[in-house]
XYZ file of C-alpha atoms in Angstrom:
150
model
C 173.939 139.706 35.333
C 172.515 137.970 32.024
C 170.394 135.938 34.222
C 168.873 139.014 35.682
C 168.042 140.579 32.817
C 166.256 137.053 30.929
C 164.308 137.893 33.905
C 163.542 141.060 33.455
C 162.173 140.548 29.663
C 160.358 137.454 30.995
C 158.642 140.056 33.474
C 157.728 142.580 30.502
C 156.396 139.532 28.447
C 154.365 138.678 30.872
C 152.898 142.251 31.947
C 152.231 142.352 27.876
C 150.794 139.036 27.196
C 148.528 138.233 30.015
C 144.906 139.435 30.274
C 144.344 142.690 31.422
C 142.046 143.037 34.342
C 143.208 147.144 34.858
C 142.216 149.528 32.290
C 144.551 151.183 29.880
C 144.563 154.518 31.798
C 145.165 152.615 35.039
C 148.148 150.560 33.659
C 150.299 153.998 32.450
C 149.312 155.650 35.852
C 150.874 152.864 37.711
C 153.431 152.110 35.573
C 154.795 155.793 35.261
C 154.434 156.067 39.465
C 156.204 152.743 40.049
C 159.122 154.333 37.874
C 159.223 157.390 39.598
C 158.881 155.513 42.943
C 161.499 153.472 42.640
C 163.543 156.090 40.767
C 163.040 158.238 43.556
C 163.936 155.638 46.154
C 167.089 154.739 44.341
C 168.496 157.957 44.259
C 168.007 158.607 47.847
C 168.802 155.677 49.316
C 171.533 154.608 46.463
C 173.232 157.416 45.035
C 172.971 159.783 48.445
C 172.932 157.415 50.997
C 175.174 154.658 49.607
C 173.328 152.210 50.964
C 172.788 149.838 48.414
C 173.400 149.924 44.257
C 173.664 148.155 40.892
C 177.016 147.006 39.807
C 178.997 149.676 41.333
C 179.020 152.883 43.022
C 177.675 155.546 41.313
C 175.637 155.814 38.431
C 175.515 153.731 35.155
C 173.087 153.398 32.270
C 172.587 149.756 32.610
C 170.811 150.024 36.176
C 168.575 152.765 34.434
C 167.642 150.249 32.102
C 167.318 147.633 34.830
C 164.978 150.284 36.429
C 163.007 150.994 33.398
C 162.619 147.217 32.402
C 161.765 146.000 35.958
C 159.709 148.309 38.240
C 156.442 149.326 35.884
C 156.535 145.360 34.730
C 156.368 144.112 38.468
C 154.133 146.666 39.480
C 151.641 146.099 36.767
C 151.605 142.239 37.424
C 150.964 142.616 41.179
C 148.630 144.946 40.672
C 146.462 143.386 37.902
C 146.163 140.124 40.134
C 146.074 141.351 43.514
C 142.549 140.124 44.790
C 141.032 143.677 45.250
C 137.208 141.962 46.211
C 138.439 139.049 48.261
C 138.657 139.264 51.927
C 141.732 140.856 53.964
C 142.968 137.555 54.578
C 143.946 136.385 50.727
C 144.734 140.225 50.385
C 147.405 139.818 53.249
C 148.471 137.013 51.979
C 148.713 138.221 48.292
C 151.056 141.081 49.807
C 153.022 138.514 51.815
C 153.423 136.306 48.870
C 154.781 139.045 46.687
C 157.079 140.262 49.680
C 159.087 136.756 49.918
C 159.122 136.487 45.671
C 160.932 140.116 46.027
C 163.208 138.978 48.407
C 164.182 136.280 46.917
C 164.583 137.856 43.891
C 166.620 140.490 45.791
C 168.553 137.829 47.159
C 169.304 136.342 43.549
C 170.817 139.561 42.365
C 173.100 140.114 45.225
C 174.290 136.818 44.490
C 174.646 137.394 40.323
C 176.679 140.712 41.421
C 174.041 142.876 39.363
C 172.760 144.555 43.070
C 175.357 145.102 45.917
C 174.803 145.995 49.430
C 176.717 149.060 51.497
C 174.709 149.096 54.830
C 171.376 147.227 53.560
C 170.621 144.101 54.064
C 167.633 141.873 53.036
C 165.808 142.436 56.743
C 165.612 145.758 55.684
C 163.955 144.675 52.474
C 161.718 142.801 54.050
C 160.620 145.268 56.322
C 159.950 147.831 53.262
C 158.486 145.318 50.516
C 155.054 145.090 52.309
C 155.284 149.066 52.253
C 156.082 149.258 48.996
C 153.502 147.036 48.101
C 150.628 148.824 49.902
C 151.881 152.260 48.575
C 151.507 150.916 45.154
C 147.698 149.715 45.950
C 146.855 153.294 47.563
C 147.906 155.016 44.236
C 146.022 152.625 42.140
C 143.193 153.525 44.106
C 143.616 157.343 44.147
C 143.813 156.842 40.086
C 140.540 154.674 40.119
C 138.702 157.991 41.989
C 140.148 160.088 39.510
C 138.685 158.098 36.901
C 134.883 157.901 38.889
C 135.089 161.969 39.213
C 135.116 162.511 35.795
């Protein structure tokens, strides 16, 4: 569980120290929907479900944490490098890319004992990261027409 969470402060470091290429308003839009969005999904899919959790059933304050520290971090680094003027073929393979890094992530934190599984399984995962992914690059978008309207 240590192990995961190095991780996740290596992920915030890195959404703080590398060079922005989003702009400050777009960075707290996506950072506050990625929360929500996987705050959302967790409580469906964890806490009604029981399909997957952190540590154990139920609720604890260390997976909030988890939550807090690791989706806006991830989503902010995919999003500030994803190639959003190259063609569909390095975009597809950006998204593809990030897909088998969350997997394998995943994978790593099933095996640390920090995530467990109750009728998910990585297929599933991998099936729903590409999703995930585009979902994320829709709402940046819808926040970048916001911005033009104005």
């Amino acid at each position: 569980m240590v192990a995961i969470f190095i991780c996740f402060i290596i992920f915030n470091l890195l959404a703080f120290f590398v060079p922005k290429k989003l702009t400050p308003i777009e960075i707290y839009a996506t950072s506050f929907f990625a929360y929500a969005y996987g705050m959302t999904t967790d409580v469906i899919l964890d806490l009604h479900y029981n399909l997957y959790g952190y540590f154990q059933e139920g609720f604890q304050w260390l997976s909030l944490l988890a939550i807090i520290m690791y989706f806006p971090s991830i989503s902010f680094i995919f999003l500030n490098f994803y190639p959003f003027t190259k063609n569909s073929r390095k975009k597809l393979g950006y998204i593809l890319s990030w897909t088998i890094f969350s997997v394998v992530f995943e994978w790593f934190a099933v095996k640390t004992d920090f995530f467990y599984y109750n009728g998910w399984n990585l297929l599933y995962s991998t099936m729903v990261y590409p999703v995930i992914f585009l979902v994320l690059l829709v709402n940046v978008k819808i926040v970048r027409s916001i911005i033009t309207k104005k």
